[in-house]
Tab-separated table of C-alpha atoms in Angstrom:
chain	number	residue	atom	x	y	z
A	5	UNK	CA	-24.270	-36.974	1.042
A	6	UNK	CA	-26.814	-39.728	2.701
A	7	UNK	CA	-28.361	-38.576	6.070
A	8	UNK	CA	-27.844	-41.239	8.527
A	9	UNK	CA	-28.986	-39.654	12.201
A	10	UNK	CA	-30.261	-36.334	13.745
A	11	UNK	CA	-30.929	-35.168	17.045
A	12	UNK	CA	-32.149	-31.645	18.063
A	13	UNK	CA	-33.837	-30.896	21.475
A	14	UNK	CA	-35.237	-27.105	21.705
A	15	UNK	CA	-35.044	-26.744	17.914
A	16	UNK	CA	-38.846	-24.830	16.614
A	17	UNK	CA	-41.001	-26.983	17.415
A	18	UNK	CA	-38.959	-29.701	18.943
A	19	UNK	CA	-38.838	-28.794	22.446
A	20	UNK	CA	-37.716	-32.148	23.888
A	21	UNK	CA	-35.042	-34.279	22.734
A	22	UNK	CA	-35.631	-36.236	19.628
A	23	UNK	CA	-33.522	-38.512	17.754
A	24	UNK	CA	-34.104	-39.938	14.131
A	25	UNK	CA	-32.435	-42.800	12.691
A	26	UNK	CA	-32.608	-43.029	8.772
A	27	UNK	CA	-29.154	-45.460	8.441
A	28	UNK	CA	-31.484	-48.583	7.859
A	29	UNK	CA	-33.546	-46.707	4.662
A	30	UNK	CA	-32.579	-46.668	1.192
A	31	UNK	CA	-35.868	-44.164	0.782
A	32	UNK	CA	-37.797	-42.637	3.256
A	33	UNK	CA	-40.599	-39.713	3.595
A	34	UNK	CA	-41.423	-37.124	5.758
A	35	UNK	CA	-45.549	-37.019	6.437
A	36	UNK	CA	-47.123	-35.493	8.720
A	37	UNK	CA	-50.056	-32.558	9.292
A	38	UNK	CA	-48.896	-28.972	8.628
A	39	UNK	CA	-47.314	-27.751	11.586
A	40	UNK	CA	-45.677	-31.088	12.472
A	41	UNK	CA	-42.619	-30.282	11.887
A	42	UNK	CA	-41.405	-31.430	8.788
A	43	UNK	CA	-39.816	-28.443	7.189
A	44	UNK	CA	-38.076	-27.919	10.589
A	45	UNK	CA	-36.066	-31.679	10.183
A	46	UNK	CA	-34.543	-30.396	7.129
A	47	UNK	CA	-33.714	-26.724	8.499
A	48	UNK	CA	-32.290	-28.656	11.317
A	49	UNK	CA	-30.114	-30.499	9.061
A	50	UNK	CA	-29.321	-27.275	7.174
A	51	UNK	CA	-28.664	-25.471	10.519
A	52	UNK	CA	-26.392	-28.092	11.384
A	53	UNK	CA	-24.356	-28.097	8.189
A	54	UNK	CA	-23.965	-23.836	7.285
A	55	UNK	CA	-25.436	-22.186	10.756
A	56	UNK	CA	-28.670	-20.957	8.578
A	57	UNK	CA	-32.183	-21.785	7.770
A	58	UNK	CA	-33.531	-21.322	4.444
A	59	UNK	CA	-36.400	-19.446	5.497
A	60	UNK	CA	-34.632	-17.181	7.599
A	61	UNK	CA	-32.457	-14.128	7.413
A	62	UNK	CA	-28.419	-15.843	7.024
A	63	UNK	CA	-27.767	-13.442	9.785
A	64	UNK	CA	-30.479	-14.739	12.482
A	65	UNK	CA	-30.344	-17.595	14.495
A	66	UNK	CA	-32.462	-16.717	17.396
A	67	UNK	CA	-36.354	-17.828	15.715
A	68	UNK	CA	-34.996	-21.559	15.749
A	69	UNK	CA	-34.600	-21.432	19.619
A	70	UNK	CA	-38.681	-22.885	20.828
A	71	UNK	CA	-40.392	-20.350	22.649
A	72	UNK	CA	-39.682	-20.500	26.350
A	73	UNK	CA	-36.430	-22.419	25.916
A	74	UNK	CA	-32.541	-20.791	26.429
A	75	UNK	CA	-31.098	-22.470	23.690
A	76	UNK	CA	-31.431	-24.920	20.471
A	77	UNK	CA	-29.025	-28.158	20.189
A	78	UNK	CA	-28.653	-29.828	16.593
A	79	UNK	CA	-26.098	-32.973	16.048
A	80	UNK	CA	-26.582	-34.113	12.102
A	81	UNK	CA	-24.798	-37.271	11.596
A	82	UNK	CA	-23.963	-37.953	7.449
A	83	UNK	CA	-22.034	-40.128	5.465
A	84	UNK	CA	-19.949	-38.922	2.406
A	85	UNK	CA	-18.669	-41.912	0.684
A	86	UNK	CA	-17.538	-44.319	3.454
A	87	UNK	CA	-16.679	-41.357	5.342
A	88	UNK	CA	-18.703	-41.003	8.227
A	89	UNK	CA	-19.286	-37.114	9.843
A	90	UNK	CA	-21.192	-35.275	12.250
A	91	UNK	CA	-21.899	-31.635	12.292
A	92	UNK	CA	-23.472	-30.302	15.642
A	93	UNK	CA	-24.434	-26.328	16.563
A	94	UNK	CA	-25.579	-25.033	20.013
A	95	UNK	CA	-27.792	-22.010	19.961
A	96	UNK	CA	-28.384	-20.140	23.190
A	97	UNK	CA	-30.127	-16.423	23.882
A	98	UNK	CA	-28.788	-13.246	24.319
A	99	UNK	CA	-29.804	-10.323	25.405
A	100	UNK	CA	-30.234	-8.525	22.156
A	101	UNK	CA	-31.060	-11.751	19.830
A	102	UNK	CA	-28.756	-15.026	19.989
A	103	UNK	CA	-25.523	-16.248	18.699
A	104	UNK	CA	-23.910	-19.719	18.212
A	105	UNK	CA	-22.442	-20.894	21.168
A	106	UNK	CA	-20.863	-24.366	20.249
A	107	UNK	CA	-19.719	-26.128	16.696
A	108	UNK	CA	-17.848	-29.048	15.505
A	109	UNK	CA	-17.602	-31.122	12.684
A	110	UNK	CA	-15.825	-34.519	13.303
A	111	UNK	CA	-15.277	-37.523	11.099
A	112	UNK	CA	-16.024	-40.979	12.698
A	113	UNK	CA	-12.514	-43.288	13.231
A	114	UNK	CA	-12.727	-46.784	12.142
A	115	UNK	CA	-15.510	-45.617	9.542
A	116	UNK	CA	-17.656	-48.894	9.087
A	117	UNK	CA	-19.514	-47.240	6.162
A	118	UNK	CA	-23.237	-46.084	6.011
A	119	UNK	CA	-25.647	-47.783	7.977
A	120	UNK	CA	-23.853	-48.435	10.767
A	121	UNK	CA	-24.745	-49.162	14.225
A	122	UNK	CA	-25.881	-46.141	16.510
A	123	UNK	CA	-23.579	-46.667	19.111
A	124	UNK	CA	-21.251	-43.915	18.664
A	125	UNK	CA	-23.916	-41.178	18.333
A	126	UNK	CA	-23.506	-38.331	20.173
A	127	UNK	CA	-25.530	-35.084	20.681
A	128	UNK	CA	-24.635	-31.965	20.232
A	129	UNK	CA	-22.260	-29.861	22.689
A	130	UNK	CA	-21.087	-33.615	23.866
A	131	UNK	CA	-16.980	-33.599	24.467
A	132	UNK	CA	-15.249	-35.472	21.697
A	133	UNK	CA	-14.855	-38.980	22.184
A	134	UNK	CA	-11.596	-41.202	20.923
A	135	UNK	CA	-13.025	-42.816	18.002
A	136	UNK	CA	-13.582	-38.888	16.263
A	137	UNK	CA	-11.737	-36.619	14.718
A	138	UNK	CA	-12.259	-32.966	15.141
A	139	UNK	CA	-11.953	-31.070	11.553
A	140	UNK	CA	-13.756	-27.904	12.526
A	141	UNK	CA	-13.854	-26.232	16.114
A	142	UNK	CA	-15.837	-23.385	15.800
A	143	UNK	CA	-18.875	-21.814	13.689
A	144	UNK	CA	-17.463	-19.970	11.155
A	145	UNK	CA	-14.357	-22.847	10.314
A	146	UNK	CA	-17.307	-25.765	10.127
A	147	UNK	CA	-19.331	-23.705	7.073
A	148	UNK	CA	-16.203	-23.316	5.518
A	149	UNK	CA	-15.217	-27.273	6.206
A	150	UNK	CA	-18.843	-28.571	5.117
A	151	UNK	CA	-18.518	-25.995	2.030
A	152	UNK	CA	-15.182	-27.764	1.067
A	153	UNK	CA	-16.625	-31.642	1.956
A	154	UNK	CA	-19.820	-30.776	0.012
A	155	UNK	CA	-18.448	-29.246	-3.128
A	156	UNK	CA	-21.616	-26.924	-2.053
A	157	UNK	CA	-22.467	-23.650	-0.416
A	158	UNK	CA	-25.445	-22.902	1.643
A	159	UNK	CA	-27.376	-21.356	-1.601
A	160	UNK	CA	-27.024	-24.140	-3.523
A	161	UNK	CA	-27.651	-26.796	-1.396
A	162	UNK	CA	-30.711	-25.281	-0.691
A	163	UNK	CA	-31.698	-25.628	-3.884
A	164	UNK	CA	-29.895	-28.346	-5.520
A	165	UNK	CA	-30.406	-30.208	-2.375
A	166	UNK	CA	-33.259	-29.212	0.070
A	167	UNK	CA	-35.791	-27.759	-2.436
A	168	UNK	CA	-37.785	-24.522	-0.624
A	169	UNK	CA	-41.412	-25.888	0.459
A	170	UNK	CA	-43.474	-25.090	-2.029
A	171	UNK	CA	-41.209	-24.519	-5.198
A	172	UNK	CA	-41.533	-28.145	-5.741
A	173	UNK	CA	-45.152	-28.299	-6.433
A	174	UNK	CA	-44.847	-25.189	-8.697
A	175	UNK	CA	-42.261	-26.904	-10.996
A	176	UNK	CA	-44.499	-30.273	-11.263
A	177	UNK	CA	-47.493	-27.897	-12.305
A	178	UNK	CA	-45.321	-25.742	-14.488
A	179	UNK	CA	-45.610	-26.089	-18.166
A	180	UNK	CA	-42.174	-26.881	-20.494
A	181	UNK	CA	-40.732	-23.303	-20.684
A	182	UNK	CA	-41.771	-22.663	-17.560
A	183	UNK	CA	-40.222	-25.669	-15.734
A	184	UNK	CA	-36.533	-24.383	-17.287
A	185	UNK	CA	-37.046	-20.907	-16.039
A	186	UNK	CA	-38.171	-22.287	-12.661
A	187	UNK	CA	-34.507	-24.768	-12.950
A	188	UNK	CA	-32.884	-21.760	-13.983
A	189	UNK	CA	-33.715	-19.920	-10.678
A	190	UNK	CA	-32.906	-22.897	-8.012
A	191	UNK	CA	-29.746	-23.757	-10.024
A	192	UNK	CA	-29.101	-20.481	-10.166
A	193	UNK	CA	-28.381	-21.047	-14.362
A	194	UNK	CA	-28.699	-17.432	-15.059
A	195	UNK	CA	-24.997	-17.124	-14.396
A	196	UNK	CA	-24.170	-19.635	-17.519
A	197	UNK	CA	-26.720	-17.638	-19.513
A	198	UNK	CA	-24.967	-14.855	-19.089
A	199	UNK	CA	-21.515	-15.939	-19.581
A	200	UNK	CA	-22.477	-17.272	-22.454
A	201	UNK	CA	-23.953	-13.957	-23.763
A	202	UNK	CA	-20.685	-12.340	-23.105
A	203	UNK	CA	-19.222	-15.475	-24.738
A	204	UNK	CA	-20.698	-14.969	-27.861
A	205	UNK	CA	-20.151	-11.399	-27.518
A	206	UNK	CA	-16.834	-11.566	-27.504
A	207	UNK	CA	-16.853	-14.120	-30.337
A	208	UNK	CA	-18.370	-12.123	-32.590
A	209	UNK	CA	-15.808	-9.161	-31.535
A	210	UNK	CA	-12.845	-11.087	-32.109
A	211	UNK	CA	-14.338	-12.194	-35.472
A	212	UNK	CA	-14.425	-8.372	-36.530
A	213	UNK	CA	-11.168	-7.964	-35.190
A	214	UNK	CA	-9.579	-10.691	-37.107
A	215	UNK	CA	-11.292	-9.205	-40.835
A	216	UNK	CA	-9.638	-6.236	-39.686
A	217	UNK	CA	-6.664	-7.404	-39.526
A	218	UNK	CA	-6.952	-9.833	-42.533
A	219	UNK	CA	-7.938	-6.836	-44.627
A	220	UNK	CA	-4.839	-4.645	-43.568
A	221	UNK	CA	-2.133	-7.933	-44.530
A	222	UNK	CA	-3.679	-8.096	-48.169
A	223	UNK	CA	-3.533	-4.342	-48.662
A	224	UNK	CA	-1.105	-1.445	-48.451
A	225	UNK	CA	2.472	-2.136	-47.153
A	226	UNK	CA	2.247	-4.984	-45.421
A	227	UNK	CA	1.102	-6.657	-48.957
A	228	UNK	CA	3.843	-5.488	-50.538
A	229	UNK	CA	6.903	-7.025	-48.005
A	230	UNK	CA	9.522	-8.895	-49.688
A	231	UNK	CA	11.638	-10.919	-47.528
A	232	UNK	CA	14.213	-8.034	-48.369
A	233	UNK	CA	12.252	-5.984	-46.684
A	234	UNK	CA	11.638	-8.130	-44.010
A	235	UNK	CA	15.312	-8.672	-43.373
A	236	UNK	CA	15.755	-5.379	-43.349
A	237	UNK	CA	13.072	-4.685	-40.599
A	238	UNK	CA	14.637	-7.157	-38.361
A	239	UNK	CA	17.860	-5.711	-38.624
A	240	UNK	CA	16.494	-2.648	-37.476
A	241	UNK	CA	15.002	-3.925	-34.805
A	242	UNK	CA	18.114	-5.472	-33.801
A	243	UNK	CA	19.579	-2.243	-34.244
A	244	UNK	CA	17.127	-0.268	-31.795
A	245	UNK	CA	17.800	-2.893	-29.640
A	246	UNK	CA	21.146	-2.616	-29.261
A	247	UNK	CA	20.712	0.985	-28.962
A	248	UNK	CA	18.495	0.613	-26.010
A	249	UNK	CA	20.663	-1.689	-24.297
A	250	UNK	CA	23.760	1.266	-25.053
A	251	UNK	CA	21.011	3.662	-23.357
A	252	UNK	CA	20.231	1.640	-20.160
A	253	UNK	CA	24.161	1.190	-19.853
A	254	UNK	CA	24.893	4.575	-19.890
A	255	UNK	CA	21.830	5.837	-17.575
A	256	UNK	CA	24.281	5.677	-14.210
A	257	UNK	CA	26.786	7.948	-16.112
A	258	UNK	CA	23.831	10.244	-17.308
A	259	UNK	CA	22.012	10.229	-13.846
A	260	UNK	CA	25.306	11.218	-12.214
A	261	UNK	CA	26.012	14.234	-14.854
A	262	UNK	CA	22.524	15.569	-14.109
A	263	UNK	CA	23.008	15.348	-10.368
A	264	UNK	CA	26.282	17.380	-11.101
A	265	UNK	CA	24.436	20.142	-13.408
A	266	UNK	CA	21.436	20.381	-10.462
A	267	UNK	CA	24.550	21.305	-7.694
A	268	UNK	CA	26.381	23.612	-10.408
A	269	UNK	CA	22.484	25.140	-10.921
A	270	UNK	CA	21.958	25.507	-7.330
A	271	UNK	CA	25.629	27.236	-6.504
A	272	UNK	CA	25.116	29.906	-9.082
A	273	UNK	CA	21.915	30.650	-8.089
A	274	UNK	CA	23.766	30.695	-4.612
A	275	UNK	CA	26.258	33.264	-6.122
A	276	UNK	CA	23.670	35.232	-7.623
A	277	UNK	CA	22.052	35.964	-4.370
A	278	UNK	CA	25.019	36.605	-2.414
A	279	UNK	CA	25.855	39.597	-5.205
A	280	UNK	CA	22.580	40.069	-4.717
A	281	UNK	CA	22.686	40.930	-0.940
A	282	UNK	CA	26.196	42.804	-1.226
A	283	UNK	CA	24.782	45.279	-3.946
A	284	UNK	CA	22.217	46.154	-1.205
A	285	UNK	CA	25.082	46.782	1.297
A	286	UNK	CA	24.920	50.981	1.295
A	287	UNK	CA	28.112	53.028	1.895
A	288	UNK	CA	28.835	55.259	5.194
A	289	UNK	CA	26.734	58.404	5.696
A	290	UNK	CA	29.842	60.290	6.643
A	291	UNK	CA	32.292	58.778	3.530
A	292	UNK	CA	32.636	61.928	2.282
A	293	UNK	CA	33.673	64.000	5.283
A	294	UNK	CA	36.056	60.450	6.490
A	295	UNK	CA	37.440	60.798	2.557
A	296	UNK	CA	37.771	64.879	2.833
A	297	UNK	CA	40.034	64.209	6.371
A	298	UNK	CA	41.941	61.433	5.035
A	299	UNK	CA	42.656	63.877	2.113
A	300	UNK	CA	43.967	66.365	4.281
A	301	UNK	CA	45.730	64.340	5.978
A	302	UNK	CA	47.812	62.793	3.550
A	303	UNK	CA	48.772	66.174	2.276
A	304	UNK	CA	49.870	67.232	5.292
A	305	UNK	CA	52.175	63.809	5.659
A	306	UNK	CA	53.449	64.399	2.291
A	307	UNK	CA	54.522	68.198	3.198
A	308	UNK	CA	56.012	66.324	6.587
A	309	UNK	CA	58.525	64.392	4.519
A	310	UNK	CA	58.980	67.038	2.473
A	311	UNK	CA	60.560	69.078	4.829
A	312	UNK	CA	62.031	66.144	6.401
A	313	UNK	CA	63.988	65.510	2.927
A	314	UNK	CA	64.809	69.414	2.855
A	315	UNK	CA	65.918	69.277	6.092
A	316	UNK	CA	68.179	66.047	5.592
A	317	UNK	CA	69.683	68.157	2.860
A	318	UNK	CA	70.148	71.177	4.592
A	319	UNK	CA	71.645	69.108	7.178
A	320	UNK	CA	73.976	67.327	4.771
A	321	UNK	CA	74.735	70.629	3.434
A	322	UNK	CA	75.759	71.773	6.811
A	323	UNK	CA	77.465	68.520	7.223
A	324	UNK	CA	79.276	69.402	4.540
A	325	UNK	CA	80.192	73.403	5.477
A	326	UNK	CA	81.151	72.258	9.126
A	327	UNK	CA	84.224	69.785	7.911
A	328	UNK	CA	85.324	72.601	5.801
A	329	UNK	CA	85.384	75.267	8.730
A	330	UNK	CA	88.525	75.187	10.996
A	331	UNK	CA	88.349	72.843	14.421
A	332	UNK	CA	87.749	75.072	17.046
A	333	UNK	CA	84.167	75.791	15.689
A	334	UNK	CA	83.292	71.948	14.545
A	335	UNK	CA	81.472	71.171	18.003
A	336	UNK	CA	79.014	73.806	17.840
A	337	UNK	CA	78.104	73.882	14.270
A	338	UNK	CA	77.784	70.214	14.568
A	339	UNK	CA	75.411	70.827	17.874
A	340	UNK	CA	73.104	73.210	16.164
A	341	UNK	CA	73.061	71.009	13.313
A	342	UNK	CA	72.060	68.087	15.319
A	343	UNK	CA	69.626	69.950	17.307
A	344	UNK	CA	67.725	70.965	13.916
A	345	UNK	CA	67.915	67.439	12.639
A	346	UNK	CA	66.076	66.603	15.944
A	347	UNK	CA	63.435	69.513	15.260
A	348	UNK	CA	63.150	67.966	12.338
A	349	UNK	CA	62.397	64.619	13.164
A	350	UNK	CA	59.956	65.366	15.554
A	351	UNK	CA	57.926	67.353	13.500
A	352	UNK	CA	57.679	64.630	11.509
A	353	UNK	CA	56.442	62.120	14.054
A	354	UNK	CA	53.808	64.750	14.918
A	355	UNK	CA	52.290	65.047	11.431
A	356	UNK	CA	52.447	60.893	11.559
A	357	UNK	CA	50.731	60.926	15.088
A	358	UNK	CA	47.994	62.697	13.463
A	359	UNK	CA	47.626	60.914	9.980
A	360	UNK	CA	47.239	57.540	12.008
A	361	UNK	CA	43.716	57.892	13.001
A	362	UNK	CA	42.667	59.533	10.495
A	363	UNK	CA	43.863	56.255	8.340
A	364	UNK	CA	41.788	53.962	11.135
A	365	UNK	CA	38.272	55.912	10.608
């Protein structure tokens, strides 16, 4: 990345517009008396690029704002190749702090490389002109657009890129060792230390593992495979194989025969209660007096057709006397015979009458 062009108005100690042209240097250097401003050029570029300032809190924007102003404008223009770009933010207050109002990151159209003239500069919170491209349209999509262009996040451009004020100094005073602990911190190498430690670790692990398992193929029974034995070992493999595949081919078949046993399970227990239930079922209080009745009762029915039979022989009998006596007397044995017949009958019907309900109950 080669600066080519900033602008900020509003920005710490910037209060009025200010643009800076560095397209026509190869190599240039900030100077100026503390308090100028020269850390706050390079947070502005910073704050253009991620939306933070090294020296501040990632999540605070509002201490950029100048004192007595509503908001901070910052339009970085940069070249990346012969790619030409320009990342601008607009800061403005808030009741409770201050948030990022405005950001875009366009690519110029047309290019004509580094170094080119300024007429196409724009500041920030400008509308987009024809000869841009718009990549990223709001704060959170241009980090993530600079983080892809740069090939950096905001950590380590800050210190792979814009070195913190003062760490500089401290690494040309720094002695040998010290100098590669100090390069260790801003290039954050502890990570590769680290992974390399667990690299080794792991090394030596696997190294262990593999005597291990060198040990066990010289001795015991792995040693002592023939490649009968071997053969033999993949045929029963093939074997178990097959079996499984018999297994997973029959699980339908066995999944339905256990459904089957669960609803032949659940109807006996079904049956079970129901026998259950009726052996709690208690009998009539008055079974033995309805059974004592009924008793009666059919003993008088059976002496009821008892007489009827006697009296349907006694009848017959008579039947039988009358067509033996002479004529003039058939009509009136045959009417008294009749008329006991009828007696008969209806004393049988009587003792019926009464069995009937006693039958019912």
């Amino acid at each position: 990345m080669r600066p080519l062009r900033l602008h900020l108005e509003g920005f710490a100690s910037f209060r009025d517009p200010c643009d800076i042209d560095f397209s026509d240097a190869e190599l240039f250097v900030i100077t100026g008396p503390t308090g100028a401003g020269k850390s706050s050029l390079i947070d502005a570029m910073t704050f253009a690029l991620y939306g933070s300032v090294p020296r501040l809190d990632a999540r605070t924007v509002f201490p950029v704002i100048t004192t007595g102003k509503s908001e901070a404008r910052v339009a970085f223009e940069f070249a990346v190749g012969d790619e030409e770009y320009t990342a601008a933010r607009v800061v403005r207050r808030t009741k409770t702090g201050a948030s990022t109002k405005e950001a875009r990151l366009e690519r110029k159209q047309g290019g004509g490389g580094p170094g080119a003239a300024n007429e196409g500069s724009r500041n920030a919170g400008d509308d987009a002109t024809s000869d841009t491209e718009t990549i990223a349209g709001d704060a959170d999509s241009v980090t993530v657009a600079v983080e892809s262009l740069l090939g950096l996040g905001f950590t380590h451009f800050q210190r792979c890129v814009a070195l913190p004020q003062g760490e500089f100094a401290e690494f040309l005073r720094a002695t040998p060792a010290e100098r590669q602990d100090l390069l260790v911190k801003l290039l954050d190498l502890e990570l590769y230390r680290r992974m390399a430690k667990r690299a080794n670790a792991l090394g030596k692990e696997h190294e262990t593992r593999a005597g291990y398992l060198e040990a066990e193929l010289s001795s015991g029974d792995l040693a002592q495979m023939t490649p009968e034995l071997l053969a033999a070992a993949k045929k029963r493999g093939k074997e178990l194989e097959a079996l499984t595949k018999t297994i997973e081919k029959a699980a339908p078949k066995l999944e339905e025969l256990r459904r089957r046993a669960e609803d032949a399970e659940a109807a006996r227990e079904e049956a079970e209660a129901r026998v259950r239930s009726l052996a709690t079922v208690l009998p009539p209080s008055d079974l033995g007096e309805t059974s004592e009745r009924w008793s009666t009762a059919r003993e008088a029915v059976d002496s009821a057709r008892a007489a009827k039979k006697e009296a349907e022989a006694h009848l017959y009998k008579e039947q039988s006397a009358l067509e033996a006596l002479p004529a003039a007397g058939d009509l009136q044995l045959l009417l008294e015979a009749h008329a006991q017949k009828a007696a008969s009958a209806l004393l049988v019907k009587e003792l019926e009458a009464r069995l009937t309900p006693l039958q019912k109950a």
